[in-house]
Amino acid sequence: MMSLISSAGAVAFMLLMTDRIGFPLPFTLVVGIPIWFVGLVVCFGICFGSKMKEEQSLRNELLNYIVVIACQVVLTFIYPLYLYGFRSISSTAQTFYVLLLPVIKIATKNWISFFLGTKDDLKPQVVILNIEVFNALYVASSMQNATSISTTMALTFVDFVLAWISINDVNQFLVGISRLLRKIPVGHPLKTADFVDVALQILEDDAILRESLSLRSFTCRLPEAIVDQPPKVHDSIGSGTREVEGTSRQLFASASTANASLDSFVSTAAAVAPYIQPESRALRRIFTAKERREYVQRTAQVLFTTEFIILIEFTEVIIPFIYSTYVISMFQLPNWVYYPQIRSLDGIALAKMIGNVAVYGLMELLSFIAMSIILRRKLAISSLHQLAFVLDREWRMVQSNLFLWICYTIQNSLDHNGADFSWKFTWLHSKAD
């Protein structure tokens, strides 16, 4: 209801401004945002004002998230301005101009990440499904208008550098993990286990550590019915049935992949290995309390970082192909003449334009495959499993953001929306004359 009221107010304001200024109203889709936002805040205050007065922390969280939303609004100006500049320069200049994209992306990522604070389980979805989707859409738009293969190569090189930095971060975390793993004596049941299984055992042994880490959780909580009634897991040789503790299902709460890792690795290990008494697996005598905490935190950081990497790669793969499909479909419609990016094209020119985007998409697909293989070899866990978990658990956010930003990016260029970044607004002057 709050969204309906605020949206109705925004539409009414846009209609009023159109009547006063003229049609198309300059930057129609952006003009209504302030009214929509104010309406949403007012409705929220009416419904939850008393609660916010009582809790300072709640007010602070709300203000921080307002800043996060403001960043998304700013994106609707920054990227179209970037694309207007890209189309206005020569092919040689485009090769260097395109390097502004990663600068914009990194700055806005840090903006959102800073104001989300310790809510780390929100960061992959909020950051990537807004910043990365928006960035990938405008990269696709840039490739559509690129007149030189060097522009594509420049973007690919930038992606390679950023991927290398991400892998280097993972390696740094693994150094600390490997150092601690070497302390496990030969003959211990976990000596040959992967690093996640060791972290799970540490948390199973240390209830205090498990509880302290769960304090960083925000949204990645399982329903109480599921947590209170943990599943029973059978071992592979029929030596009995054991329960996985419900509290341990919220491991690594600082990253949403933590929950997936816990569920999948506990279940998988139990399914393929004989049941070992907990006493023989205990690590309390091997690691100090500080080392146990360090190990679990580094494991969470690895999972958190790999989730970021694989989500970014996935986004960069799908967006060019979704964008191309959308443009091809739009070209078949009778109103295609109202879209500046395609109205001057014929079938051959459209095919060439889509070819530029497809080449970039194929290069990103190769990058995605290579990154998945590298992470698999380094971590012995499936990055595709992490990706599937996020897409399944956060499908509402995934679908809503893809739909919102793809439609906004393409529909914003429609003549009827008045997105003229030359700031000339010639149609208003012609009507005045």
XYZ file of N, CA and C in Angstrom, residues 179-421:
729
model
N 48.148 -22.144 6.962
C 49.073 -22.135 8.100
C 48.456 -22.841 9.302
N 47.177 -22.595 9.541
C 46.509 -23.236 10.671
C 46.221 -24.709 10.395
N 45.906 -25.042 9.150
C 45.633 -26.443 8.817
C 46.852 -27.328 9.047
N 48.040 -26.762 8.868
C 49.261 -27.547 9.057
C 49.461 -27.966 10.517
N 48.741 -27.333 11.433
C 48.857 -27.694 12.843
C 48.094 -28.976 13.183
N 47.188 -29.394 12.295
C 46.438 -30.625 12.541
C 47.383 -31.813 12.373
N 47.520 -32.658 13.370
C 48.501 -33.748 13.300
C 48.103 -34.841 12.313
N 49.094 -35.557 11.822
C 48.858 -36.696 10.935
C 48.064 -37.753 11.697
N 47.083 -38.331 11.037
C 46.247 -39.334 11.675
C 44.944 -38.786 12.217
N 44.842 -37.466 12.331
C 43.592 -36.855 12.779
C 42.547 -37.006 11.674
N 41.276 -37.307 12.021
C 40.238 -37.500 10.997
C 40.060 -36.321 10.051
N 40.407 -35.114 10.495
C 40.223 -33.924 9.660
C 41.507 -33.486 8.961
N 42.555 -34.295 9.031
C 43.820 -33.914 8.406
C 43.667 -33.728 6.899
N 42.872 -34.570 6.269
C 42.685 -34.492 4.811
C 41.366 -33.830 4.429
N 40.634 -33.308 5.405
C 39.352 -32.657 5.109
C 39.585 -31.303 4.457
N 38.572 -30.810 3.734
C 38.719 -29.483 3.148
C 38.522 -28.423 4.228
N 38.900 -27.205 3.903
C 38.957 -26.150 4.925
C 37.595 -25.802 5.497
N 36.525 -25.991 4.733
C 35.190 -25.671 5.240
C 34.761 -26.692 6.286
N 35.054 -27.976 6.056
C 34.717 -28.999 7.048
C 35.406 -28.729 8.380
N 36.641 -28.272 8.317
C 37.370 -27.949 9.545
C 36.687 -26.793 10.274
N 36.270 -25.777 9.527
C 35.576 -24.639 10.140
C 34.263 -25.075 10.772
N 33.551 -25.968 10.108
C 32.296 -26.473 10.665
C 32.536 -27.208 11.981
N 33.605 -27.984 12.029
C 33.917 -28.715 13.258
C 34.289 -27.760 14.388
N 35.038 -26.713 14.058
C 35.407 -25.721 15.074
C 34.160 -25.092 15.673
N 33.212 -24.750 14.829
C 31.993 -24.119 15.321
C 31.119 -25.110 16.079
N 31.158 -26.360 15.674
C 30.405 -27.373 16.415
C 30.965 -27.547 17.823
N 32.280 -27.405 17.956
C 32.934 -27.543 19.261
C 32.772 -26.307 20.138
N 32.646 -25.130 19.520
C 32.731 -23.868 20.260
C 31.422 -23.096 20.139
N 30.525 -23.289 21.098
C 29.220 -22.631 21.060
C 29.341 -21.120 21.218
N 30.310 -20.667 22.008
C 30.494 -19.229 22.221
C 30.905 -18.546 20.924
N 31.832 -19.155 20.211
C 32.267 -18.600 18.927
C 31.130 -18.605 17.929
N 30.358 -19.673 17.921
C 29.230 -19.780 17.001
C 28.215 -18.674 17.250
N 27.940 -18.411 18.516
C 26.966 -17.377 18.865
C 27.481 -15.990 18.522
N 28.755 -15.729 18.775
C 29.313 -14.399 18.507
C 29.311 -14.090 17.020
N 29.548 -15.083 16.188
C 29.542 -14.853 14.743
C 28.136 -14.636 14.222
N 27.150 -15.263 14.857
C 25.777 -15.134 14.376
C 25.231 -13.736 14.574
N 25.902 -12.921 15.396
C 25.426 -11.560 15.640
C 25.541 -10.681 14.409
N 26.377 -11.081 13.427
C 26.545 -10.276 12.223
C 25.493 -10.601 11.178
N 24.638 -11.554 11.479
C 23.623 -11.941 10.507
C 22.530 -10.891 10.451
N 21.938 -10.734 9.269
C 20.874 -9.737 9.113
C 19.647 -10.367 8.474
N 19.796 -10.870 7.273
C 18.652 -11.443 6.575
C 18.771 -12.928 6.364
N 19.965 -13.462 6.408
C 20.159 -14.868 6.064
C 19.849 -15.757 7.255
N 18.612 -15.717 7.680
C 18.161 -16.560 8.771
C 17.178 -17.581 8.206
N 17.253 -18.781 8.720
C 16.312 -19.793 8.293
C 15.053 -19.681 9.136
N 13.893 -20.122 8.614
C 12.669 -20.097 9.406
C 12.863 -20.843 10.722
N 12.201 -20.353 11.764
C 12.393 -20.938 13.088
C 12.052 -22.419 13.103
N 11.031 -22.799 12.321
C 10.642 -24.204 12.309
C 11.764 -25.085 11.802
N 12.518 -24.554 10.850
C 13.614 -25.327 10.284
C 14.783 -25.362 11.254
N 15.066 -24.212 11.870
C 16.203 -24.147 12.786
C 15.958 -25.003 14.016
N 14.716 -24.981 14.519
C 14.424 -25.720 15.733
C 14.341 -27.219 15.495
N 14.095 -27.635 14.260
C 13.976 -29.041 13.953
C 14.982 -29.406 12.879
N 16.248 -29.590 13.257
C 17.291 -29.856 12.281
C 17.082 -31.183 11.588
N 17.546 -31.299 10.325
C 17.355 -32.525 9.579
C 18.245 -33.640 10.109
N 17.782 -34.865 9.924
C 18.588 -36.017 10.283
C 19.363 -36.475 9.065
N 20.632 -36.790 9.271
C 21.513 -37.167 8.176
C 22.011 -38.578 8.413
N 21.902 -39.429 7.409
C 22.341 -40.809 7.534
C 23.730 -40.958 6.952
N 24.578 -41.764 7.638
C 25.892 -42.009 7.072
C 25.799 -43.105 6.027
N 26.872 -43.254 5.252
C 26.824 -44.093 4.072
C 26.887 -45.578 4.372
N 27.272 -45.983 5.592
C 27.389 -47.409 5.864
C 26.347 -47.879 6.877
N 25.362 -47.010 7.107
C 24.255 -47.414 7.953
C 24.608 -47.562 9.414
N 25.587 -46.848 9.880
C 26.013 -46.977 11.274
C 25.240 -46.072 12.213
N 24.146 -45.573 11.741
C 23.330 -44.774 12.635
C 22.871 -43.486 12.004
N 22.049 -42.777 12.749
C 21.519 -41.506 12.297
C 21.935 -40.442 13.285
N 22.316 -39.282 12.778
C 22.685 -38.193 13.670
C 22.031 -36.920 13.187
N 21.850 -35.993 14.100
C 21.216 -34.733 13.768
C 22.254 -33.652 13.604
N 22.007 -32.760 12.650
C 22.835 -31.571 12.494
C 22.217 -30.484 13.346
N 22.979 -29.907 14.237
C 22.442 -28.917 15.162
C 21.858 -27.738 14.432
N 20.659 -27.311 14.903
C 20.010 -26.189 14.258
C 20.809 -24.909 14.338
N 21.496 -24.700 15.464
C 22.255 -23.466 15.593
C 23.384 -23.397 14.598
N 23.916 -24.538 14.218
C 25.043 -24.514 13.294
C 24.628 -24.213 11.875
N 23.332 -24.125 11.637
C 22.864 -23.826 10.287
C 22.977 -22.341 9.975
N 23.449 -21.525 10.928
C 23.621 -20.103 10.670
C 25.094 -19.718 10.712
N 25.940 -20.639 10.318
C 27.374 -20.361 10.305
C 27.711 -19.267 9.323
N 28.854 -18.656 9.564
C 29.396 -17.668 8.641
C 28.335 -16.646 8.275
N 27.662 -16.130 9.290
C 26.558 -15.217 9.025
C 26.999 -13.954 8.344
N 28.297 -13.727 8.263
C 28.776 -12.527 7.592
C 28.719 -12.651 6.090
N 28.319 -13.780 5.567
C 28.162 -13.961 4.129
C 27.014 -14.911 3.902
N 26.188 -14.603 2.913
C 25.031 -15.441 2.674
C 25.413 -16.824 2.220
N 26.571 -16.984 1.619
C 27.010 -18.307 1.200
C 27.303 -19.185 2.396
N 27.458 -18.568 3.557
C 27.762 -19.374 4.729
C 26.676 -20.396 4.983
N 25.413 -19.972 4.889
C 24.327 -20.896 5.136
C 24.321 -22.033 4.131
N 24.586 -21.694 2.869
C 24.633 -22.734 1.850
C 25.779 -23.680 2.122
N 26.927 -23.117 2.497
C 28.094 -23.945 2.745
C 27.822 -24.908 3.892
N 27.197 -24.416 4.921
C 26.920 -25.256 6.073
C 25.999 -26.398 5.701
N 24.869 -26.072 5.084
C 23.917 -27.108 4.719
C 24.540 -28.143 3.800
N 25.195 -27.666 2.748
C 25.689 -28.572 1.728
C 26.856 -29.401 2.212
N 27.813 -28.772 2.907
C 29.007 -29.515 3.285
C 28.750 -30.487 4.427
N 27.904 -30.121 5.379
C 27.585 -31.068 6.440
C 26.854 -32.272 5.866
N 25.854 -32.015 5.017
C 25.090 -33.103 4.435
C 25.947 -33.970 3.531
N 26.763 -33.339 2.701
C 27.593 -34.087 1.770
C 28.607 -34.943 2.506
N 29.268 -34.375 3.508
C 30.274 -35.132 4.250
C 29.658 -36.332 4.946
N 28.454 -36.157 5.470
C 27.802 -37.259 6.158
C 27.372 -38.348 5.193
N 27.058 -37.966 3.974
C 26.562 -38.926 2.994
C 27.666 -39.787 2.407
N 28.891 -39.290 2.383
C 29.952 -40.014 1.688
C 31.012 -40.585 2.617
N 30.943 -40.313 3.921
C 31.970 -40.800 4.841
C 31.335 -41.464 6.049
N 31.994 -42.459 6.625
C 31.472 -43.108 7.831
C 31.360 -42.104 8.974
N 30.469 -42.387 9.878
C 30.275 -41.495 11.030
C 31.445 -41.626 11.993
N 32.027 -40.515 12.390
C 33.159 -40.490 13.311
C 32.705 -39.821 14.598
N 32.996 -40.413 15.714
C 32.593 -39.843 16.984
C 33.144 -38.429 17.136
N 32.351 -37.470 17.624
C 32.792 -36.079 17.745
C 34.080 -35.921 18.536
N 34.292 -36.783 19.566
C 35.487 -36.640 20.384
C 36.763 -36.773 19.559
N 36.743 -37.667 18.570
C 37.946 -37.897 17.779
C 38.188 -36.794 16.765
N 37.159 -35.948 16.526
C 37.296 -34.869 15.554
C 37.588 -33.525 16.221
N 37.521 -33.472 17.523
C 37.640 -32.206 18.243
C 38.975 -31.522 17.944
N 38.898 -30.178 17.867
C 40.085 -29.385 17.525
C 40.482 -28.427 18.644
N 39.811 -28.525 19.789
C 40.090 -27.594 20.880
C 41.538 -27.691 21.363
N 42.086 -28.893 21.372
C 43.443 -29.072 21.877
C 44.498 -28.713 20.834
N 44.075 -28.535 19.594
C 45.016 -28.228 18.510
C 45.123 -26.727 18.290
N 43.975 -26.037 18.291
C 43.945 -24.599 18.055
C 43.610 -23.870 19.348
N 44.226 -22.722 19.545
C 43.842 -21.851 20.652
C 42.529 -21.159 20.307
N 41.917 -20.517 21.294
C 40.653 -19.810 21.056
C 40.829 -18.731 19.986
N 41.958 -18.021 20.036
C 42.230 -16.986 19.040
C 42.388 -17.589 17.652
N 43.073 -18.729 17.561
C 43.280 -19.376 16.262
C 41.973 -19.914 15.703
N 41.116 -20.434 16.574
C 39.821 -20.936 16.100
C 38.993 -19.804 15.516
N 38.985 -18.683 16.203
C 38.220 -17.537 15.694
C 38.811 -17.027 14.380
N 40.132 -16.935 14.331
C 40.783 -16.476 13.104
C 40.475 -17.407 11.937
N 40.512 -18.705 12.193
C 40.271 -19.678 11.126
C 38.855 -19.541 10.569
N 37.875 -19.464 11.467
C 36.481 -19.366 11.023
C 36.246 -18.060 10.273
N 36.815 -16.970 10.762
C 36.637 -15.681 10.094
C 37.261 -15.683 8.701
N 38.437 -16.271 8.569
C 39.079 -16.331 7.255
C 38.295 -17.231 6.298
N 37.735 -18.304 6.814
C 36.904 -19.169 5.973
C 35.673 -18.419 5.487
N 35.056 -17.659 6.400
C 33.901 -16.849 6.009
C 34.288 -15.814 4.959
N 35.472 -15.214 5.114
C 35.937 -14.223 4.139
C 36.160 -14.851 2.764
N 36.684 -16.073 2.748
C 36.881 -16.762 1.471
C 35.543 -17.005 0.780
N 34.573 -17.522 1.532
C 33.255 -17.788 0.955
C 32.579 -16.497 0.507
N 32.718 -15.463 1.330
C 32.134 -14.163 1.007
C 32.740 -13.602 -0.278
N 34.069 -13.669 -0.390
C 34.760 -13.140 -1.567
C 34.431 -13.935 -2.818
N 34.395 -15.257 -2.694
C 34.081 -16.074 -3.874
C 32.642 -15.879 -4.321
N 31.741 -15.614 -3.376
C 30.366 -15.313 -3.774
C 30.320 -14.027 -4.593
N 31.058 -13.026 -4.155
C 31.146 -11.782 -4.913
C 31.684 -12.043 -6.315
N 32.782 -12.790 -6.387
C 33.432 -13.033 -7.680
C 32.482 -13.728 -8.644
N 31.853 -14.799 -8.183
C 31.031 -15.599 -9.090
C 29.754 -14.863 -9.481
N 29.207 -14.049 -8.564
C 28.019 -13.259 -8.904
C 28.351 -12.182 -9.936
N 29.508 -11.564 -9.778
C 29.941 -10.553 -10.750
C 30.118 -11.181 -12.123
N 30.807 -12.322 -12.166
C 31.037 -12.997 -13.444
C 29.718 -13.410 -14.084
N 28.802 -13.926 -13.277
C 27.497 -14.344 -13.791
C 26.735 -13.161 -14.375
N 26.749 -12.043 -13.654
C 26.056 -10.843 -14.133
C 26.637 -10.355 -15.446
N 27.967 -10.353 -15.541
C 28.621 -9.875 -16.758
C 28.379 -10.796 -17.943
N 28.027 -12.048 -17.680
C 27.718 -12.977 -18.771
C 26.291 -12.788 -19.273
N 25.335 -12.748 -18.349
C 23.934 -12.776 -18.783
C 23.443 -11.446 -19.338
N 23.954 -10.327 -18.806
C 23.417 -9.027 -19.204
C 23.594 -8.740 -20.698
N 24.774 -8.957 -21.303
C 24.890 -8.685 -22.748
C 23.893 -9.469 -23.590
N 23.626 -10.714 -23.216
C 22.706 -11.534 -24.000
C 21.252 -11.128 -23.758
N 20.917 -10.785 -22.514
C 19.567 -10.279 -22.236
C 19.340 -8.964 -22.970
N 20.328 -8.097 -22.920
C 20.236 -6.801 -23.593
C 20.058 -6.989 -25.098
N 20.840 -7.872 -25.698
C 20.750 -8.113 -27.144
C 19.380 -8.657 -27.520
N 18.882 -9.598 -26.727
C 17.557 -10.172 -26.993
C 16.481 -9.101 -26.910
N 16.591 -8.230 -25.918
C 15.618 -7.155 -25.733
C 15.649 -6.197 -26.923
N 16.836 -5.821 -27.362
C 16.961 -4.879 -28.481
C 16.423 -5.488 -29.769
N 16.734 -6.754 -30.017
C 16.228 -7.424 -31.223
C 14.708 -7.473 -31.203
N 14.133 -7.804 -30.048
C 12.673 -7.845 -29.926
C 12.073 -6.463 -30.135
N 12.703 -5.455 -29.562
C 12.221 -4.082 -29.688
C 12.271 -3.605 -31.137
N 13.264 -4.064 -31.886
C 13.425 -3.673 -33.286
C 12.261 -4.169 -34.141
N 11.593 -5.227 -33.699
C 10.476 -5.793 -34.455
C 9.153 -5.078 -34.176
N 9.123 -4.216 -33.178
C 7.883 -3.547 -32.795
C 7.659 -2.288 -33.628
N 6.399 -1.879 -33.802
C 6.121 -0.686 -34.608
C 6.629 0.617 -33.991
N 6.872 0.638 -32.693
C 7.332 1.875 -32.039
C 8.850 1.966 -31.959
N 9.572 1.126 -32.732
C 11.038 1.129 -32.662
C 11.643 2.456 -33.112
N 10.879 3.223 -33.892
C 11.403 4.504 -34.387
C 11.557 5.534 -33.270
N 10.970 5.272 -32.109
C 11.076 6.217 -30.997
C 12.274 5.930 -30.088
N 13.079 4.933 -30.446
C 14.281 4.606 -29.678
C 15.505 5.093 -30.439
N 16.181 6.127 -29.955
C 17.293 6.732 -30.703
C 18.399 5.746 -31.067
N 18.651 4.747 -30.224
C 19.780 3.862 -30.475
C 19.553 2.895 -31.625
N 18.283 2.731 -32.080
C 18.041 1.765 -33.158
C 17.245 2.323 -34.336
N 16.689 3.521 -34.223
C 15.788 3.975 -35.274
C 16.498 4.271 -36.592
N 17.802 4.509 -36.547
C 18.544 4.777 -37.782
C 19.153 3.513 -38.376
N 18.856 2.354 -37.784
C 19.472 1.105 -38.216
C 18.573 0.329 -39.162
N 19.215 -0.402 -40.078
C 18.502 -1.407 -40.852
C 18.907 -2.774 -40.320
N 18.451 -3.830 -40.972
C 18.744 -5.173 -40.492
C 20.226 -5.478 -40.415
N 20.988 -5.039 -41.424
C 22.432 -5.320 -41.456
C 23.152 -4.568 -40.336
N 22.801 -3.292 -40.173
C 23.439 -2.492 -39.125
C 23.093 -3.033 -37.735
N 21.841 -3.501 -37.584
C 21.444 -4.078 -36.300
C 22.253 -5.335 -35.999
N 22.434 -6.179 -37.024
C 23.207 -7.413 -36.836
C 24.646 -7.099 -36.434
N 25.230 -6.075 -37.045
C 26.599 -5.694 -36.695
C 26.670 -5.190 -35.255
N 25.673 -4.395 -34.876
C 25.638 -3.849 -33.522
C 25.501 -4.964 -32.488
N 24.575 -5.899 -32.748
C 24.376 -7.018 -31.831
C 25.612 -7.909 -31.802
N 26.293 -8.001 -32.941
C 27.525 -8.790 -32.995
C 28.585 -8.254 -32.049
N 28.698 -6.918 -31.970
C 29.662 -6.315 -31.038
C 29.364 -6.709 -29.592
N 28.073 -6.666 -29.255
C 27.668 -7.020 -27.894
C 27.878 -8.514 -27.643
N 27.563 -9.336 -28.657
C 27.702 -10.788 -28.505
C 29.159 -11.196 -28.312
N 30.064 -10.538 -29.038
C 31.492 -10.845 -28.876
C 31.928 -10.568 -27.442
N 31.492 -9.434 -26.923
C 31.829 -9.108 -25.534
C 31.217 -10.135 -24.577
N 29.964 -10.536 -24.849
C 29.314 -11.533 -24.003
C 30.030 -12.871 -24.018
N 30.508 -13.294 -25.186
C 31.242 -14.559 -25.288
C 32.561 -14.498 -24.523
N 33.220 -13.359 -24.590
C 34.467 -13.204 -23.835
C 34.202 -13.266 -22.331
N 33.083 -12.704 -21.906
C 32.721 -12.779 -20.490
C 32.355 -14.210 -20.098
N 31.749 -14.950 -21.021
C 31.422 -16.350 -20.743
C 32.693 -17.168 -20.528
N 33.693 -16.938 -21.373
C 34.976 -17.622 -21.197
C 35.609 -17.245 -19.855
N 35.478 -15.974 -19.490
C 36.005 -15.520 -18.202
C 35.291 -16.214 -17.045
N 33.978 -16.360 -17.163
C 33.178 -17.038 -16.133
C 33.614 -18.495 -15.966
N 33.800 -19.191 -17.091
C 34.224 -20.595 -17.043
C 35.610 -20.715 -16.420
N 36.518 -19.841 -16.853
C 37.881 -19.880 -16.317
C 37.887 -19.608 -14.816
N 37.102 -18.628 -14.389
C 37.060 -18.293 -12.965
C 36.481 -19.445 -12.147
N 35.459 -20.110 -12.671
C 34.865 -21.247 -11.965
C 35.879 -22.370 -11.792
N 36.656 -22.635 -12.848
C 37.673 -23.691 -12.779
C 38.763 -23.330 -11.767
N 39.208 -22.075 -11.800
C 40.263 -21.635 -10.874
C 39.801 -21.763 -9.424
N 38.580 -21.295 -9.146
C 38.067 -21.360 -7.775
C 37.864 -22.806 -7.328
N 37.433 -23.649 -8.261
C 37.247 -25.061 -7.928
C 38.574 -25.706 -7.535
N 39.614 -25.406 -8.276
C 40.921 -25.999 -7.985
C 41.526 -25.444 -6.700
N 41.307 -24.170 -6.440
C 41.896 -23.564 -5.254
C 41.174 -23.960 -3.975
N 39.844 -24.047 -4.048
C 39.045 -24.200 -2.837
C 38.427 -25.580 -2.671
N 38.389 -26.359 -3.758
C 37.763 -27.687 -3.728
C 36.280 -27.602 -3.383
N 35.666 -26.470 -3.698
C 34.224 -26.325 -3.555
C 33.673 -25.780 -4.861
N 32.404 -26.039 -5.095
C 31.796 -25.651 -6.361
C 31.296 -24.214 -6.300
N 31.854 -23.372 -7.143
C 31.368 -21.993 -7.226
C 29.962 -21.959 -7.818
N 29.648 -22.937 -8.661
C 28.297 -23.010 -9.222
C 27.277 -23.329 -8.131
N 27.709 -24.086 -7.136
C 26.825 -24.355 -6.000
C 26.525 -23.059 -5.253
N 27.545 -22.245 -5.046
C 27.336 -20.952 -4.400
C 26.394 -20.081 -5.216
N 26.607 -20.052 -6.523
C 25.763 -19.244 -7.402
C 24.320 -19.716 -7.351
N 24.124 -21.035 -7.421
C 22.767 -21.584 -7.387
C 22.075 -21.248 -6.074
N 22.832 -21.274 -4.987
C 22.257 -20.949 -3.685
C 21.751 -19.510 -3.646
N 22.576 -18.581 -4.102
C 22.191 -17.168 -4.074
C 20.986 -16.921 -4.976
N 21.011 -17.484 -6.183
C 19.915 -17.266 -7.124
C 18.618 -17.883 -6.624
N 18.732 -18.973 -5.863
C 17.540 -19.616 -5.324
C 17.023 -18.874 -4.098
N 17.923 -18.544 -3.179
C 17.501 -17.904 -1.928
C 17.084 -16.457 -2.138
N 17.755 -15.763 -3.029
C 17.480 -14.342 -3.248
C 16.805 -14.106 -4.594
N 15.963 -15.038 -5.034
C 15.384 -14.931 -6.376
C 14.505 -13.686 -6.525
N 13.866 -13.260 -5.457
C 13.029 -12.059 -5.560
C 13.878 -10.832 -5.884
N 14.998 -10.681 -5.165
C 15.875 -9.546 -5.414
C 16.524 -9.649 -6.791
N 16.915 -10.859 -7.176
C 17.546 -11.061 -8.484
C 16.591 -10.665 -9.599
N 15.393 -11.222 -9.575
C 14.437 -10.970 -10.652
C 13.973 -9.513 -10.670
N 13.705 -8.951 -9.497
C 13.203 -7.576 -9.454
C 14.248 -6.583 -9.942
N 15.518 -6.778 -9.549
C 16.564 -5.856 -9.991
C 16.873 -6.000 -11.470
N 16.915 -7.226 -11.970
C 17.138 -7.418 -13.405
C 16.020 -6.758 -14.205
N 14.779 -6.996 -13.789
C 13.636 -6.420 -14.504
C 13.663 -4.899 -14.431
N 13.909 -4.363 -13.230
C 13.902 -2.908 -13.042
C 14.954 -2.225 -13.896
N 16.212 -2.659 -13.773
C 17.295 -1.927 -14.420
C 17.350 -2.159 -15.923
N 16.986 -3.345 -16.392
C 16.968 -3.572 -17.844
C 15.886 -2.718 -18.488
N 14.697 -2.749 -17.898
C 13.604 -1.935 -18.455
C 13.928 -0.451 -18.350
N 14.459 -0.032 -17.198
C 14.761 1.388 -17.027
C 15.808 1.851 -18.029
N 16.886 1.093 -18.167
C 17.991 1.503 -19.035
C 17.538 1.680 -20.471
N 16.756 0.734 -20.959
C 16.332 0.797 -22.362
C 15.173 1.770 -22.536
N 14.207 1.739 -21.616
C 13.051 2.614 -21.760
C 13.399 4.078 -21.495
N 14.447 4.330 -20.744
C 14.835 5.711 -20.466
C 15.231 6.455 -21.733
N 15.728 5.719 -22.728
C 16.134 6.362 -23.981
C 14.954 6.666 -24.894
N 13.776 6.173 -24.565
C 12.582 6.433 -25.367
C 12.329 7.934 -25.468
N 12.006 8.393 -26.675
C 11.781 9.827 -26.886
C 10.760 10.402 -25.911
N 9.748 9.617 -25.580
C 8.667 10.098 -24.721
C 9.131 10.407 -23.298
N 10.298 9.911 -22.926
C 10.799 10.133 -21.566
C 11.731 11.333 -21.462
N 12.031 11.976 -22.569
C 12.751 13.248 -22.556
C 14.144 13.213 -21.977
N 14.851 12.091 -22.137
C 16.211 11.981 -21.581
C 17.220 12.582 -22.552
N 17.318 13.897 -22.554
C 18.222 14.611 -23.466
C 19.425 15.119 -22.674
N 20.555 14.379 -22.767
C 21.732 14.765 -21.999
C 22.578 15.822 -22.703
